[in-house]
Short mmCIF file of C-alpha atoms and ligand atoms in Angstrom, two decimals:
data_model
loop_
_atom_site.label_atom_id
_atom_site.label_comp_id
_atom_site.label_asym_id
_atom_site.label_seq_id
_atom_site.Cartn_x
_atom_site.Cartn_y
_atom_site.Cartn_z
CA UNK A 163 79.41 -9.84 23.45
CA UNK A 164 75.78 -10.71 22.60
CA UNK A 165 75.30 -13.05 19.63
CA UNK A 166 72.69 -11.03 17.76
CA UNK A 167 72.10 -13.60 15.05
CA UNK A 168 71.39 -16.25 17.69
CA UNK A 169 68.93 -13.87 19.39
CA UNK A 170 67.15 -13.07 16.11
CA UNK A 171 66.97 -16.78 15.20
CA UNK A 172 65.60 -17.62 18.62
CA UNK A 173 62.94 -14.88 18.45
CA UNK A 174 61.89 -16.16 15.04
CA UNK A 175 61.74 -19.75 16.25
CA UNK A 176 59.82 -18.85 19.41
CA UNK A 177 57.21 -16.72 17.68
CA UNK A 178 56.70 -18.89 14.59
CA UNK A 179 53.91 -20.97 16.23
CA UNK A 180 52.01 -17.72 16.92
CA UNK A 181 52.20 -16.30 13.39
CA UNK A 182 48.69 -15.57 12.14
CA UNK A 183 47.49 -14.14 15.45
CA UNK A 184 45.94 -10.69 15.14
CA UNK A 185 43.85 -9.26 12.37
CA UNK A 186 45.13 -8.24 8.94
CA UNK A 187 44.00 -4.70 7.99
CA UNK A 188 41.06 -5.00 5.65
CA UNK A 189 39.87 -1.42 5.18
CA UNK A 190 42.33 -1.05 2.31
CA UNK A 191 41.23 -3.87 -0.04
CA UNK A 192 44.71 -4.44 -1.46
CA UNK A 193 46.17 -4.90 2.04
CA UNK A 194 43.53 -7.47 2.96
CA UNK A 195 45.04 -9.79 0.33
CA UNK A 196 48.40 -10.07 2.11
CA UNK A 197 49.38 -13.50 3.42
CA UNK A 198 48.86 -13.39 7.21
CA UNK A 199 51.53 -16.07 7.71
CA UNK A 200 54.47 -13.75 7.00
CA UNK A 201 57.06 -12.84 9.60
CA UNK A 202 60.41 -11.21 8.97
CA UNK A 203 62.98 -9.39 11.06
CA UNK A 204 66.19 -7.49 10.22
CA UNK A 205 68.59 -5.86 12.66
CA UNK A 206 71.42 -3.71 11.31
CA UNK A 207 74.08 -2.45 13.68
CA UNK A 208 76.14 0.70 13.27
CA UNK A 209 78.96 -1.27 11.68
CA UNK A 210 76.54 -2.30 8.95
CA UNK A 211 76.29 -5.93 10.04
CA UNK A 212 72.89 -7.42 9.24
CA UNK A 213 71.17 -10.03 11.41
CA UNK A 214 67.98 -11.37 9.92
CA UNK A 215 65.36 -14.07 9.88
CA UNK A 216 62.20 -15.19 8.09
CA UNK A 217 60.55 -13.10 5.36
CA UNK A 218 62.96 -10.23 5.93
CA UNK A 219 63.75 -9.62 2.27
CA UNK A 220 60.19 -9.61 0.96
CA UNK A 221 58.76 -6.14 0.24
CA UNK A 222 55.54 -5.20 2.01
CA UNK A 223 53.44 -2.04 2.25
CA UNK A 224 55.17 0.23 4.77
CA UNK A 225 52.06 2.43 5.21
CA UNK A 226 52.43 4.76 8.19
CA UNK A 227 56.12 4.03 8.68
CA UNK A 228 56.53 6.43 5.73
CA UNK A 229 55.44 9.22 8.07
CA UNK A 230 58.91 9.20 9.65
CA UNK A 231 60.51 9.84 6.28
CA UNK A 232 58.10 12.57 5.19
CA UNK A 233 58.46 14.29 8.57
CA UNK A 234 62.24 14.25 8.09
CA UNK A 235 61.79 15.77 4.62
CA UNK A 236 59.35 18.42 5.85
CA UNK A 237 61.71 19.42 8.68
CA UNK A 238 64.51 19.71 6.12
CA UNK A 239 62.37 22.02 3.98
CA UNK A 240 60.57 24.05 6.61
CA UNK A 241 62.66 23.66 9.76
CA UNK A 242 61.06 24.42 13.11
CA UNK A 243 58.15 26.24 11.47
CA UNK A 244 56.80 22.74 10.73
CA UNK A 245 55.56 22.83 14.33
CA UNK A 246 53.30 25.77 13.61
CA UNK A 247 51.26 23.37 11.51
CA UNK A 248 51.33 20.16 13.55
CA UNK A 249 51.79 19.43 17.26
CA UNK A 250 54.15 17.13 19.12
CA UNK A 251 51.90 15.53 21.73
CA UNK A 252 50.65 11.94 21.89
CA UNK A 253 47.05 11.76 20.76
CA UNK A 254 45.69 8.96 22.91
CA UNK A 255 43.36 8.11 20.05
CA UNK A 256 43.25 5.91 16.96
CA UNK A 257 45.43 6.64 13.94
CA UNK A 258 42.52 7.85 11.85
CA UNK A 259 40.52 9.57 14.57
CA UNK A 260 38.75 12.83 13.81
CA UNK A 261 37.46 13.70 17.31
CA UNK A 262 40.39 15.76 18.62
CA UNK A 263 40.63 17.86 15.48
CA UNK A 264 37.53 19.92 16.11
CA UNK A 265 38.51 20.73 19.69
CA UNK A 266 41.92 21.82 18.50
CA UNK A 267 40.71 23.88 15.55
CA UNK A 268 42.00 21.59 12.85
CA UNK A 269 45.63 21.42 14.05
CA UNK A 270 46.63 17.75 14.41
CA UNK A 271 48.23 16.54 17.63
CA UNK A 272 51.34 15.00 16.05
CA UNK A 273 52.84 14.12 12.66
CA UNK A 274 52.25 10.37 13.00
CA UNK A 275 48.48 10.20 13.27
CA UNK A 276 46.84 10.39 9.85
CA UNK A 277 45.69 14.01 10.18
CA UNK A 278 49.22 15.10 11.12
CA UNK A 279 50.82 13.12 8.33
CA UNK A 280 48.40 14.67 5.84
CA UNK A 281 49.57 18.12 6.98
CA UNK A 282 53.17 16.94 6.59
CA UNK A 283 52.36 15.80 3.02
CA UNK A 284 51.01 19.30 2.41
CA UNK A 285 54.37 20.70 3.61
CA UNK A 286 56.35 18.32 1.37
CA UNK A 287 54.17 19.40 -1.56
CA UNK A 288 55.26 23.06 -1.22
CA UNK A 289 56.66 24.27 -4.54
CA UNK A 290 55.97 20.95 -6.28
CA UNK A 291 53.35 19.20 -8.32
CA UNK A 292 52.06 16.03 -6.59
CA UNK A 293 54.07 13.92 -9.04
CA UNK A 294 57.29 15.79 -8.18
CA UNK A 295 56.62 15.52 -4.44
CA UNK A 296 56.02 11.78 -4.73
CA UNK A 297 59.24 11.47 -6.74
CA UNK A 298 61.12 13.42 -4.07
CA UNK A 299 59.82 11.10 -1.33
CA UNK A 300 60.80 7.96 -3.26
CA UNK A 301 64.28 9.31 -4.01
CA UNK A 302 64.74 10.33 -0.38
CA UNK A 303 63.87 6.85 0.88
CA UNK A 304 66.13 5.29 -1.76
CA UNK A 305 68.94 7.56 -0.55
CA UNK A 306 68.33 6.67 3.09
CA UNK A 307 68.36 2.95 2.37
CA UNK A 308 71.05 3.29 -0.32
CA UNK A 309 68.87 1.20 -2.61
CA UNK A 310 67.42 2.50 -5.88
CA UNK A 311 65.16 -0.52 -6.32
CA UNK A 312 62.68 0.78 -3.70
CA UNK A 313 59.37 1.73 -5.34
CA UNK A 314 55.71 2.47 -4.74
CA UNK A 315 53.16 -0.31 -5.24
CA UNK A 316 50.67 1.39 -7.59
CA UNK A 317 47.86 -1.08 -6.81
CA UNK A 318 48.02 -0.25 -3.11
CA UNK A 319 47.99 3.50 -3.86
CA UNK A 320 44.99 3.03 -6.16
CA UNK A 321 43.14 0.81 -3.70
CA UNK A 322 43.62 3.31 -0.90
CA UNK A 323 42.59 6.27 -3.05
CA UNK A 324 39.39 4.46 -3.99
CA UNK A 325 38.42 3.68 -0.40
CA UNK A 326 40.12 6.40 1.67
CA UNK A 327 36.87 7.93 2.90
CA UNK A 328 38.20 8.59 6.36
CA UNK A 329 41.34 10.30 5.08
CA UNK A 330 39.25 12.43 2.70
CA UNK A 331 37.10 13.39 5.69
CA UNK A 332 40.17 14.35 7.76
CA UNK A 333 41.70 16.36 4.92
CA UNK A 334 38.46 18.17 4.06
CA UNK A 335 37.92 18.94 7.72
CA UNK A 336 41.39 20.46 8.04
CA UNK A 337 40.94 22.32 4.76
CA UNK A 338 37.78 23.89 6.20
CA UNK A 339 39.93 25.28 9.02
CA UNK A 340 42.43 26.63 6.49
CA UNK A 341 45.06 24.14 7.68
CA UNK A 342 46.01 22.79 4.24
CA UNK A 343 47.69 24.98 1.64
CA UNK A 344 47.11 22.74 -1.38
CA UNK A 345 44.05 21.10 -2.91
CA UNK A 346 42.77 18.15 -0.86
CA UNK A 347 43.12 15.64 -3.71
CA UNK A 348 46.70 16.74 -4.37
CA UNK A 349 47.68 16.40 -0.71
CA UNK A 350 46.00 13.01 -0.43
CA UNK A 351 47.59 11.92 -3.70
CA UNK A 352 50.98 12.45 -2.05
CA UNK A 353 49.85 10.85 1.22
CA UNK A 354 48.39 7.70 -0.37
CA UNK A 355 51.49 7.18 -2.51
CA UNK A 356 53.96 7.56 0.37
CA UNK A 357 51.93 4.99 2.33
CA UNK A 358 52.11 2.62 -0.67
CA UNK A 359 55.92 2.42 -0.64
CA UNK A 360 56.90 -1.23 -0.70
CA UNK A 361 60.03 -2.16 1.28
CA UNK A 362 61.51 -5.23 2.92
CA UNK A 363 62.56 -5.34 6.57
CA UNK A 364 66.20 -5.12 5.50
CA UNK A 365 65.58 -2.05 3.33
CA UNK A 366 63.55 -0.46 6.09
CA UNK A 367 66.17 -1.10 8.75
CA UNK A 368 68.79 0.47 6.48
CA UNK A 369 66.63 3.52 5.94
CA UNK A 370 66.31 3.98 9.71
CA UNK A 371 70.04 3.74 10.40
CA UNK A 372 70.51 7.51 10.40
CA UNK A 373 68.21 7.71 13.42
CA UNK A 374 70.34 5.18 15.28
CA UNK A 375 73.53 6.93 14.19
CA UNK A 376 72.95 10.46 15.51
CA UNK A 377 71.68 11.68 12.15
CA UNK A 378 74.36 9.98 10.06
CA UNK A 379 74.01 6.75 8.11
CA UNK A 380 77.18 4.94 9.18
CA UNK A 381 77.23 2.72 6.08
CA UNK A 382 76.99 5.42 3.42
CA UNK A 383 78.60 8.14 5.54
CA UNK A 384 75.74 10.50 4.58
CA UNK A 385 74.75 13.01 7.23
CA UNK A 386 70.98 13.11 6.82
CA UNK A 387 70.04 15.38 9.73
CA UNK A 388 71.80 16.97 12.71
CA UNK A 389 72.18 14.86 15.84
CA UNK A 390 69.69 17.13 17.59
CA UNK A 391 67.07 16.51 14.90
CA UNK A 392 67.66 12.74 14.99
CA UNK A 393 67.10 12.80 18.77
CA UNK A 394 63.91 14.76 18.34
CA UNK A 395 62.50 12.47 15.64
CA UNK A 396 63.30 9.52 17.90
CA UNK A 397 61.47 11.26 20.76
CA UNK A 398 58.39 11.66 18.58
CA UNK A 399 58.55 8.02 17.53
CA UNK A 400 58.72 6.98 21.16
CA UNK A 401 55.80 9.13 22.31
CA UNK A 402 53.55 9.01 19.21
CA UNK A 403 54.76 6.20 16.91
CA UNK A 404 52.13 3.63 17.89
CA UNK A 405 49.01 5.79 18.17
CA UNK A 406 46.95 4.84 21.19
CA UNK A 407 49.38 1.98 21.84
CA UNK A 408 52.44 4.23 22.21
CA UNK A 409 52.50 3.96 26.00
CA UNK A 410 52.22 0.20 25.84
CA UNK A 411 55.01 -0.03 23.26
CA UNK A 412 57.28 2.17 25.41
CA UNK A 413 56.43 0.02 28.43
CA UNK A 414 57.12 -3.31 26.77
CA UNK A 415 59.82 -2.45 24.23
CA UNK A 416 61.33 0.87 25.33
CA UNK A 417 62.57 1.95 21.90
CA UNK A 418 61.47 4.69 19.52
CA UNK A 419 59.32 2.94 16.91
CA UNK A 420 56.87 3.58 14.10
CA UNK A 421 54.25 1.10 13.02
CA UNK A 422 52.17 0.76 9.89
CA UNK A 423 48.91 -1.09 9.20
CA UNK A 424 50.78 -3.25 6.69
CA UNK A 425 52.21 -4.99 9.78
CA UNK A 426 55.66 -3.41 9.72
CA UNK A 427 57.45 -1.65 12.58
CA UNK A 428 60.68 0.33 12.36
CA UNK A 429 62.44 0.60 15.72
CA UNK A 430 65.56 2.52 16.61
CA UNK A 431 68.10 1.60 19.27
CA UNK A 432 70.08 4.86 19.43
CA UNK A 433 73.82 4.32 19.18
CA UNK A 434 73.34 0.63 18.51
CA UNK A 435 71.10 -0.52 15.69
CA UNK A 436 68.09 -0.04 13.44
CA UNK A 437 65.50 -2.82 13.46
CA UNK A 438 62.55 -3.66 11.23
CA UNK A 439 59.95 -6.36 11.73
CA UNK A 440 56.99 -7.40 9.64
CA UNK A 441 54.01 -9.59 10.36
CA UNK A 442 50.58 -8.55 9.02
CA UNK A 443 48.31 -9.58 11.94
CA UNK A 444 47.52 -6.45 13.98
CA UNK A 445 46.58 -5.92 17.63
CA UNK A 446 43.59 -3.79 18.69
CA UNK A 447 45.61 -0.58 18.26
CA UNK A 448 46.47 -1.40 14.65
CA UNK A 449 50.09 -2.36 15.37
CA UNK A 450 51.72 -5.64 14.35
CA UNK A 451 51.04 -8.17 17.10
CA UNK A 452 53.91 -10.56 16.39
CA UNK A 453 56.16 -7.65 15.40
CA UNK A 454 55.62 -5.96 18.76
CA UNK A 455 56.36 -9.21 20.60
CA UNK A 456 59.52 -9.72 18.53
CA UNK A 457 60.76 -6.24 19.44
CA UNK A 458 59.90 -6.80 23.10
CA UNK A 459 61.98 -9.98 23.09
CA UNK A 460 64.85 -8.26 21.27
CA UNK A 461 64.91 -5.34 23.70
CA UNK A 462 64.78 -7.68 26.70
CA UNK A 463 67.63 -9.84 25.45
CA UNK A 464 69.92 -7.06 24.26
CA UNK A 465 69.23 -4.58 27.06
CA UNK A 466 68.70 -1.91 24.40
CA UNK A 467 65.72 -0.17 26.05
CA UNK A 468 66.35 3.55 26.20
CA UNK A 469 65.10 3.43 29.79
CA UNK A 470 67.99 1.36 31.11
CA UNK A 471 69.51 -2.08 30.89
CA UNK A 472 68.28 -5.07 32.91
CA UNK A 473 70.34 -6.13 35.94
CA UNK A 474 73.00 -8.66 34.94
N1 LIG B 552 47.51 4.52 4.67
C1 LIG B 552 46.93 4.20 5.95
C2 LIG B 552 45.75 5.12 6.21
O1 LIG B 552 45.89 6.27 5.95
C3 LIG B 552 48.00 4.34 6.97
C4 LIG B 552 47.53 4.02 8.34
C5 LIG B 552 48.53 3.27 9.16
O2 LIG B 552 49.47 2.65 8.67
N2 LIG B 552 48.27 3.22 10.43
O3 LIG B 552 44.74 4.72 6.68
#
């Protein structure tokens, strides 16, 4: 029996001297103000036991991790026809890259790069006003985490709206190809607000439990998606969840994961646990540097890699 709390404590102790390495995202002014010295980690197993360390209960901006939740919502609303609008292949380029879009006639490679997530926001918006769609996203995440205190940080949403030039470019570009159904500012209103959800590692790990539990949150007993859909979302997280660093993350960690520029990563160990880490310093691919190392250490010590356990 592995002592998970001892492993989590040891990872925290080992990486503490390195906290502050990496670069805090500064293209969203409100994110640039975050304290670079933060590091938290929460692991929740399928029996609901929580193993945690550091700043694991402090809310931070989940940013692109929200793309997992909106994809789940869009699949619930639109089913497989979601894939007519967005692809399922790794992009091999940066999260906010525009280059591939022209070659591929405005259809984004996958739902986790910005262009793809903007299309997913457009799908979530179907039949709603932006305010209703944002409300639906917040309620869905609260339901997943079984925590009604989860909310959007309005200052982050405002800051990103004011400076989201690249996202406006992506959305306008796709609109010009007829790939967005709704008005660009409505779609981006939804997108910027979902990215501005503030959650702690513990809340985030709880919200990812359904992906570890074959579609069912074992704590609440809620079946969120079918086991097939949970497997498929995990597959997308594994192949596309870290942008141009997805191959590296699979190589070093070997778990489905989704990162955000706020420095958070949600990782799923299918059949075992949901894990969230947070440390704001990012590596050159825009993924948490310390967070990635923490997950690498966790996977190595638990043998949770989906590619096989280490020899004992
Ligand atoms: N809100 C951020 C953006 O659109 C999300 C990017 C990310 O977390 N990688 O630029």
